[in-house]
Amino acid sequence: MVAAVAFDGVSKRFRVYRQRHHSLKEAFIRRRRGVYDEFWVLRGISFQVESGTTLGVIGPNGSGKSTMLKLIARILHPNAGRITVGGRVSALLELGTGFHPDYTGRENIYLNGALLGLRRDVIRARLDEIIDFAAIRPFIDNAVKTYSSGMTMRLGFAIAVNVDPEILLIDEVLAVGDAEFAQKCYARISQFRAEGKTIILVSHDLDAIRKFSDRAILIDQGDIRADGSPDEVTNRYLNDVRRRQEHPEELADLKTTARWGTHEAEITRIEMLGTDGRPRYAFDTGDPLEVVVSYRCRRPVNDPVFGISISRADGVYCYAANTRANGIRIPRVADAGTVTCSLPQLNLLEGSYFLSAAITDYERGTTFDHWDRRVEFTVRQKQYYAGGVVYMDDHWQVDGTTPVHSPR
Ligand SMILES: Nc1ncnc2c1ncn2[C@@H]1O[C@H](COP(=O)(O)OP(=O)(O)OP(=O)(O)O)[C@@H](O)[C@H]1O
Ligand SMILES: [Mg+2]
């Protein structure tokens, strides 16, 4: 096998300086003395990507996927081990990496091309193709800082695929793009695969990983936890997530949840319950469920609104609902209680998701408590229903010939 990329015992460490400084002076002294925690993102990992194949990389937030791509792109350097890269790399990394915000889109194309070692006349010859692929011509002479995230991503992708790379790195491109552009990106990725280029694709979209990778790896807590067929590895990941929910003591402290609000009324617990009334964190598409939000008040609160929202692990905002939008007015709450939201059908497609809950005032100007991404859960599809984020209960009719019903 000819390896396009090889990691041999690669480790990467970050230093996190302690934050609890009481004064600026103290912060300065501490920093000089180097009071920091060392934190290993990758611990001696080894793998190879065969030339001409696509490797899918999955893993929880903060597991080191983006770090791995940055190491391959030589934006970061390893603290130990060896990385061998055999071919010209072009990378679409996290949003905005590689762009200078004050320069225009056009200037950034030249800048990026130069960084990839392309001559100016070569870039000029490709300019139109890049601008057309990104479909942002009216904005190409505006500063990149004025672009929306979707526009920035379009430009990044258009550059990455139009500079003739041998190895293409893609980090989570589709989270911010619209459906049409996502389609275009995937068509281009398929074309690259057909041309025998090597691709490393990082995504939380497990459907895309299965569809586009020849092989996948799962990274978690610094190690490669699974390496094999995309089906095996994505299933392993979904299982891991479920197990961690059932055994929260195993949850790594890496899990970042944010919480804010005045806490006059506060959320004490958020649970997802299956039809048997027991907590459940792994569902199949179409399953019924209940979300129970328990609260406690420090003082009586008038007119509160209870809400929940769901986002996918890659940040795609999927759903939000609240009592007020449901036509319910709660005149007053005091002490403690629960609010239940019933969902007769969880119409999300396969993936890893987060549930958030919040209590606000009626005008939604004051947040009493917002507990962001408190609960992680997974959805599986028993059989192939559809691709994307939501299941729409589609029905088909074919005219002009007699179709044969075939089981899925
Ligand atoms: N420059 C840095 N300095 C300090 N810590 C960092 C730096 N870059 C990343 N980290 C930390 O390293 C860990 C891995 O980050 P990384 O971005 O590689 O994760 P990821 O797997 O891409 O996550 P996500 O799914 O959220 O994109 C995180 O805990 C992150 O906070
Ligand atoms: Mg990342």
Coordinates of C-alpha atoms and ligand atoms in Angstrom, one line a residue:
M1 CA 0.0 0.0 0.0
V2 CA 1.2 3.5 -0.8
A3 CA 0.4 5.8 2.1
A4 CA -0.6 9.3 1.2
V5 CA -0.6 10.3 4.9
A6 CA 1.0 8.4 7.7
F7 CA 1.0 9.1 11.5
D8 CA 3.5 7.2 13.5
G9 CA 3.1 7.6 17.3
V10 CA 1.9 11.2 17.0
S11 CA 1.2 13.2 20.1
K12 CA -0.1 16.7 20.5
R13 CA -0.2 18.7 23.7
F14 CA -1.8 22.0 24.4
R15 CA -1.0 24.1 27.4
V16 CA -4.0 25.7 29.1
Y17 CA -3.1 28.5 31.4
R18 CA -5.1 28.6 34.6
Q19 CA -7.7 31.3 34.5
R20 CA -8.4 32.1 38.2
H21 CA -6.2 35.2 38.5
H22 CA -7.2 37.7 41.1
S23 CA -5.4 40.6 39.5
L24 CA -3.7 41.4 36.3
K25 CA -0.4 41.5 38.1
E26 CA -0.9 38.1 39.5
A27 CA -1.9 36.8 36.1
F28 CA 1.3 38.2 34.7
I29 CA 3.5 36.6 37.4
R30 CA 1.8 33.3 37.2
R31 CA 2.1 33.2 33.5
R32 CA 5.8 34.0 33.8
R33 CA 6.2 31.2 36.2
G34 CA 4.2 29.0 33.8
V35 CA 1.3 27.8 35.8
Y36 CA -0.5 25.8 33.2
D37 CA -2.1 22.5 32.8
E38 CA -0.8 20.3 30.1
F39 CA -3.4 18.6 28.1
W40 CA -2.8 15.9 25.6
V41 CA -5.2 16.0 22.7
L42 CA -3.6 13.1 20.8
R43 CA -1.6 10.4 22.5
G44 CA 0.7 8.5 20.3
I45 CA -1.6 7.7 17.5
S46 CA -0.6 5.8 14.4
F47 CA -2.6 5.2 11.2
Q48 CA -2.1 5.4 7.5
V49 CA -4.3 6.6 4.7
E50 CA -3.9 4.7 1.5
S51 CA -3.3 6.8 -1.5
G52 CA -6.5 7.3 -3.6
T53 CA -8.9 6.5 -0.7
T54 CA -11.2 8.5 1.5
L55 CA -10.9 8.3 5.2
G56 CA -13.8 9.4 7.4
V57 CA -12.9 10.8 10.9
I58 CA -15.5 10.9 13.6
G59 CA -15.5 11.5 17.4
P60 CA -17.1 13.7 20.0
N61 CA -16.6 17.5 20.2
G62 CA -13.1 18.3 21.4
S63 CA -11.7 14.9 20.6
G64 CA -9.0 16.2 18.4
K65 CA -10.3 15.8 14.9
S66 CA -9.6 19.4 13.8
T67 CA -6.2 19.2 15.5
M68 CA -5.4 16.1 13.5
L69 CA -6.2 17.9 10.2
K70 CA -4.2 20.9 11.3
L71 CA -1.2 18.6 11.9
I72 CA -1.5 17.2 8.4
A73 CA -1.8 20.7 7.0
R74 CA 1.3 21.7 9.0
I75 CA -0.6 24.5 10.8
L76 CA 0.3 22.8 14.0
H77 CA 3.4 20.6 14.8
P78 CA 3.3 17.4 16.9
N79 CA 5.1 17.2 20.2
A80 CA 6.2 13.7 19.5
G81 CA 6.0 11.2 16.6
R82 CA 6.3 11.5 12.9
I83 CA 3.8 12.7 10.2
T84 CA 4.5 11.8 6.6
V85 CA 2.5 13.5 3.9
G86 CA 3.1 12.4 0.3
G87 CA 1.4 14.9 -2.0
R88 CA 0.2 18.5 -2.2
V89 CA -2.4 19.2 0.5
S90 CA -5.3 21.5 0.2
A91 CA -7.5 22.0 3.2
L92 CA -10.9 23.3 4.1
L93 CA -10.4 23.7 7.8
E94 CA -12.6 25.2 10.5
L95 CA -14.5 28.2 9.3
G96 CA -12.3 31.2 8.4
T97 CA -9.0 29.4 9.0
G98 CA -6.7 30.7 6.3
F99 CA -8.7 33.9 5.5
H100 CA -7.6 37.4 6.3
P101 CA -10.8 39.1 7.4
D102 CA -9.8 42.6 6.2
Y103 CA -8.9 41.4 2.7
T104 CA -11.5 41.0 0.0
G105 CA -12.6 37.6 -1.3
R106 CA -10.5 38.0 -4.4
E107 CA -7.4 39.0 -2.4
N108 CA -7.9 36.0 -0.2
I109 CA -8.0 33.7 -3.2
Y110 CA -4.5 35.0 -4.2
L111 CA -3.3 34.8 -0.6
N112 CA -4.5 31.2 -0.2
G113 CA -3.1 30.2 -3.6
A114 CA 0.3 31.6 -2.7
L115 CA 0.3 29.7 0.5
L116 CA -0.4 26.5 -1.4
G117 CA 2.6 27.4 -3.6
L118 CA 0.7 28.3 -6.8
R119 CA 2.1 31.0 -9.1
R120 CA 0.1 34.2 -9.5
D121 CA -0.7 33.5 -13.1
V122 CA -1.9 30.0 -12.3
I123 CA -4.3 31.5 -9.7
R124 CA -5.4 34.2 -12.1
A125 CA -6.3 31.4 -14.6
R126 CA -8.5 29.7 -12.0
L127 CA -10.0 32.8 -10.5
D128 CA -13.3 32.7 -12.5
E129 CA -13.8 29.0 -11.8
I130 CA -13.3 29.6 -8.0
I131 CA -15.7 32.6 -7.9
D132 CA -18.3 30.7 -10.0
F133 CA -18.1 27.6 -7.9
A134 CA -18.5 29.7 -4.7
A135 CA -21.3 31.6 -6.4
I136 CA -20.5 34.8 -4.6
R137 CA -19.4 37.0 -7.5
P138 CA -21.4 40.1 -6.3
F139 CA -19.4 40.0 -3.0
I140 CA -16.0 39.0 -4.3
D141 CA -14.5 42.5 -3.8
N142 CA -15.9 43.0 -0.3
A143 CA -13.9 42.2 2.8
V144 CA -14.3 38.6 4.0
K145 CA -15.2 39.8 7.5
T146 CA -18.5 41.0 6.0
Y147 CA -19.4 37.5 4.7
S148 CA -21.9 35.3 6.3
S149 CA -20.6 31.9 7.6
G150 CA -22.1 30.2 4.6
M151 CA -20.4 32.5 2.2
T152 CA -17.0 32.1 3.9
M153 CA -17.4 28.4 3.7
R154 CA -18.4 28.5 0.0
L155 CA -15.2 30.5 -0.8
G156 CA -13.1 28.1 1.3
F157 CA -14.4 25.1 -0.4
A158 CA -14.2 26.6 -3.8
I159 CA -10.5 27.4 -3.3
A160 CA -9.7 24.1 -1.7
V161 CA -11.1 22.0 -4.6
N162 CA -9.8 24.3 -7.4
V163 CA -6.1 24.3 -6.7
D164 CA -5.5 20.8 -7.9
P165 CA -4.6 19.1 -4.6
E166 CA -3.5 15.5 -4.3
I167 CA -4.7 15.3 -0.8
L168 CA -7.9 17.1 0.3
L169 CA -8.7 17.7 3.9
I170 CA -12.3 18.7 4.8
D171 CA -13.4 19.7 8.3
E172 CA -17.1 19.8 8.8
V173 CA -18.0 21.8 5.7
L174 CA -21.6 21.2 5.5
A175 CA -22.7 22.4 8.9
V176 CA -23.0 26.0 7.7
G177 CA -23.8 25.5 4.0
D178 CA -27.3 25.5 2.5
A179 CA -28.6 22.3 0.9
E180 CA -27.9 23.3 -2.6
F181 CA -24.2 24.1 -1.9
A182 CA -23.9 20.9 0.2
Q183 CA -25.0 18.9 -2.8
K184 CA -22.5 20.7 -5.0
C185 CA -19.7 19.9 -2.4
Y186 CA -20.6 16.3 -2.3
A187 CA -20.7 16.0 -6.1
R188 CA -17.2 17.5 -6.1
I189 CA -16.0 15.2 -3.4
S190 CA -17.3 12.2 -5.5
Q191 CA -15.6 13.5 -8.5
F192 CA -12.3 13.7 -6.5
R193 CA -12.7 10.2 -5.3
A194 CA -13.3 9.0 -8.9
E195 CA -10.1 10.8 -9.9
G196 CA -8.2 8.8 -7.4
K197 CA -7.3 11.6 -5.0
T198 CA -6.9 11.1 -1.3
I199 CA -9.5 12.7 1.0
I200 CA -9.8 13.0 4.7
L201 CA -13.2 14.0 5.7
V202 CA -14.1 15.0 9.3
S203 CA -17.8 15.2 10.0
H204 CA -20.5 14.7 12.5
D205 CA -22.8 13.7 9.7
L206 CA -22.6 10.0 10.0
D207 CA -24.6 9.5 6.9
A208 CA -22.1 11.4 4.8
I209 CA -19.2 9.5 6.4
R210 CA -20.8 6.2 5.4
K211 CA -21.6 7.4 1.9
F212 CA -18.3 8.9 1.1
S213 CA -15.6 7.0 3.0
D214 CA -13.7 3.8 2.2
R215 CA -12.6 3.5 5.8
A216 CA -13.3 5.4 9.0
I217 CA -11.6 6.0 12.3
L218 CA -13.1 7.1 15.6
I219 CA -11.1 9.3 17.9
D220 CA -11.9 9.8 21.5
Q221 CA -9.9 11.0 24.5
G222 CA -6.7 11.1 22.6
D223 CA -6.8 7.6 21.1
I224 CA -8.1 5.9 18.0
R225 CA -10.9 3.9 19.4
A226 CA -12.0 2.2 16.2
D227 CA -10.6 1.8 12.7
G228 CA -12.5 -0.1 10.0
S229 CA -15.4 0.0 7.7
P230 CA -17.5 3.2 7.9
D231 CA -20.5 1.1 9.0
E232 CA -18.7 -0.6 11.8
V233 CA -17.1 2.6 13.0
T234 CA -20.2 4.8 12.9
N235 CA -22.1 2.1 14.8
R236 CA -19.4 1.9 17.4
Y237 CA -19.6 5.6 17.9
L238 CA -23.4 5.6 18.3
N239 CA -23.0 2.8 20.9
D240 CA -20.3 4.6 22.8
V241 CA -22.5 7.7 23.1
R242 CA -25.4 5.7 24.3
R243 CA -23.3 3.9 26.9
R244 CA -22.0 7.1 28.2
Q245 CA -25.5 8.4 28.6
E246 CA -26.4 5.3 30.5
H247 CA -23.3 5.6 32.7
P248 CA -22.8 9.3 33.2
E249 CA -19.9 8.7 35.5
E250 CA -17.9 7.7 32.4
L251 CA -18.5 11.0 30.8
A252 CA -15.3 12.7 30.2
D253 CA -15.0 16.2 31.8
L254 CA -14.3 17.4 28.2
K255 CA -18.0 17.7 27.7
T256 CA -18.7 21.3 27.5
T257 CA -22.1 22.5 28.5
A258 CA -22.9 26.1 29.1
R259 CA -25.4 27.6 31.4
W260 CA -26.6 31.1 32.1
G261 CA -29.5 33.1 33.6
T262 CA -30.7 34.9 36.7
H263 CA -31.6 31.6 38.4
E264 CA -34.8 33.0 40.0
A265 CA -36.4 29.9 38.6
E266 CA -33.9 27.2 37.7
I267 CA -33.8 23.9 36.0
T268 CA -33.0 21.0 38.3
R269 CA -33.2 18.2 35.8
I270 CA -33.8 17.4 32.1
E271 CA -34.9 13.9 31.2
M272 CA -35.8 12.2 28.0
L273 CA -38.3 9.4 28.6
G274 CA -39.3 6.5 26.4
T275 CA -42.8 5.1 26.2
D276 CA -42.2 3.0 29.3
G277 CA -41.6 6.2 31.3
R278 CA -37.9 5.4 31.8
P279 CA -35.0 7.6 30.9
R280 CA -33.7 6.9 27.4
Y281 CA -31.0 8.4 25.3
A282 CA -31.0 6.3 22.2
F283 CA -33.9 6.4 19.8
D284 CA -35.0 5.2 16.4
T285 CA -36.4 7.6 13.9
G286 CA -40.1 7.9 14.6
D287 CA -40.0 6.9 18.2
P288 CA -42.3 8.8 20.6
L289 CA -40.7 10.4 23.6
E290 CA -41.3 12.9 26.4
V291 CA -38.9 15.5 27.7
V292 CA -39.4 16.4 31.3
V293 CA -38.0 19.6 32.7
S294 CA -37.9 19.8 36.5
Y295 CA -37.6 23.3 38.1
R296 CA -37.3 25.0 41.4
C297 CA -37.9 28.7 42.2
R298 CA -36.0 30.9 44.5
R299 CA -39.0 33.3 44.5
P300 CA -42.4 33.0 42.9
V301 CA -42.1 33.9 39.2
N302 CA -44.9 35.2 37.0
D303 CA -45.6 34.2 33.4
P304 CA -42.6 32.0 32.8
V305 CA -42.0 30.3 29.5
F306 CA -40.5 26.8 29.3
G307 CA -38.7 25.8 26.2
I308 CA -36.5 23.1 24.7
S309 CA -34.3 22.9 21.7
I310 CA -32.4 20.3 19.8
S311 CA -29.1 20.7 17.9
R312 CA -27.0 18.2 16.1
A313 CA -23.5 17.5 17.4
D314 CA -22.0 19.6 14.6
G315 CA -24.1 22.6 15.7
V316 CA -26.9 22.4 13.2
Y317 CA -29.9 23.9 15.0
C318 CA -32.7 21.4 14.4
Y319 CA -35.7 22.2 16.5
A320 CA -37.1 24.5 19.2
A321 CA -40.4 24.7 20.9
N322 CA -41.9 26.4 24.0
T323 CA -45.0 26.7 26.1
R324 CA -45.9 30.1 24.8
A325 CA -45.6 29.1 21.2
N326 CA -47.9 26.2 22.1
G327 CA -50.6 28.6 23.3
I328 CA -50.0 28.0 27.0
R329 CA -49.7 30.7 29.5
I330 CA -48.4 29.9 33.0
P331 CA -49.6 32.6 35.4
R332 CA -47.2 31.8 38.2
V333 CA -44.8 29.2 39.4
A334 CA -43.5 28.9 43.0
D335 CA -41.5 26.1 44.7
A336 CA -40.8 23.2 42.5
G337 CA -42.5 21.3 39.7
T338 CA -42.1 19.7 36.3
V339 CA -43.1 20.6 32.8
T340 CA -43.4 17.9 30.2
C341 CA -43.2 18.2 26.4
S342 CA -44.5 15.2 24.5
L343 CA -43.2 14.4 21.0
P344 CA -45.4 11.7 19.3
Q345 CA -42.7 11.2 16.7
L346 CA -39.0 12.0 16.9
N347 CA -38.6 12.8 13.2
L348 CA -34.8 13.2 13.3
L349 CA -32.6 11.1 11.1
E350 CA -29.5 9.3 12.3
G351 CA -26.9 11.2 14.2
S352 CA -25.8 12.5 17.6
Y353 CA -27.8 15.4 19.1
F354 CA -28.0 17.7 22.1
L355 CA -31.0 18.8 24.0
S356 CA -31.1 22.2 25.7
A357 CA -33.8 23.6 27.9
A358 CA -34.6 27.1 29.2
I359 CA -37.0 29.1 31.4
T360 CA -37.5 32.7 30.4
D361 CA -40.1 35.4 31.1
Y362 CA -43.1 35.9 28.9
E363 CA -41.6 38.5 26.7
R364 CA -38.4 36.4 26.5
G365 CA -36.3 39.3 27.6
T366 CA -35.1 37.7 30.8
T367 CA -33.5 34.3 30.9
F368 CA -34.0 32.7 34.3
D369 CA -32.1 29.6 33.4
H370 CA -30.7 28.3 30.1
W371 CA -29.0 25.0 30.2
D372 CA -27.3 24.5 26.9
R373 CA -26.7 21.1 25.4
R374 CA -27.4 19.4 28.7
V375 CA -28.4 16.0 27.3
E376 CA -26.7 14.1 24.5
F377 CA -28.7 11.5 22.6
T378 CA -28.5 9.5 19.5
V379 CA -30.9 8.6 16.7
R380 CA -30.5 5.5 14.6
Q381 CA -32.4 4.5 11.5
K382 CA -33.4 0.8 11.6
Q383 CA -33.7 0.8 7.8
Y384 CA -32.8 3.3 5.3
Y385 CA -35.5 6.0 5.4
A386 CA -33.9 9.1 4.1
G387 CA -30.9 11.3 4.2
G388 CA -30.4 14.6 5.9
V389 CA -31.7 15.9 9.3
V390 CA -35.5 15.3 9.4
Y391 CA -37.8 12.5 8.3
M392 CA -40.7 13.9 6.2
D393 CA -42.8 10.8 5.8
D394 CA -42.5 10.9 2.0
H395 CA -44.8 9.0 -0.3
W396 CA -44.2 8.4 -4.0
Q397 CA -46.4 7.8 -7.0
V398 CA -45.0 6.7 -10.3
D399 CA -47.2 7.2 -13.4
G400 CA -46.9 5.8 -16.9
T401 CA -45.6 2.4 -15.9
T402 CA -46.3 -0.1 -13.2
P403 CA -43.8 0.0 -10.5
V404 CA -43.1 -3.1 -8.4
H405 CA -43.1 -2.7 -4.7
S406 CA -39.8 -3.8 -3.3
P407 CA -39.0 -3.9 0.4
R408 CA -36.3 -1.5 1.6
Ligands
LIG1 N1 -4.7 26.2 20.1 C1 -5.2 25.5 21.1 N2 -4.9 25.8 22.4 C2 -5.3 25.1 23.5 N3 -6.2 24.1 23.3 C3 -6.7 23.8 22.1 C4 -6.2 24.5 20.9 N4 -6.8 24.0 19.8 C5 -7.6 23.0 20.3 N5 -7.5 22.9 21.6 C6 -8.2 21.9 22.5 O1 -8.0 20.6 22.0 C7 -9.1 19.8 22.1 C8 -9.4 19.2 20.7 O2 -9.8 20.2 19.8 P1 -10.3 20.0 18.3 O3 -10.7 21.3 17.8 O4 -9.2 19.2 17.6 O5 -11.5 19.0 18.5 P2 -12.6 18.4 17.5 O6 -12.5 17.0 17.6 O7 -12.3 19.0 16.1 O8 -14.0 18.9 18.0 P3 -15.3 19.4 17.3 O9 -16.1 18.2 17.0 O10 -16.0 20.3 18.3 O11 -14.9 20.2 16.1 C9 -10.2 20.7 22.6 O12 -10.3 20.4 24.0 C10 -9.7 22.1 22.4 O13 -10.2 23.0 23.4
MG2 MG -13.4 20.4 14.9

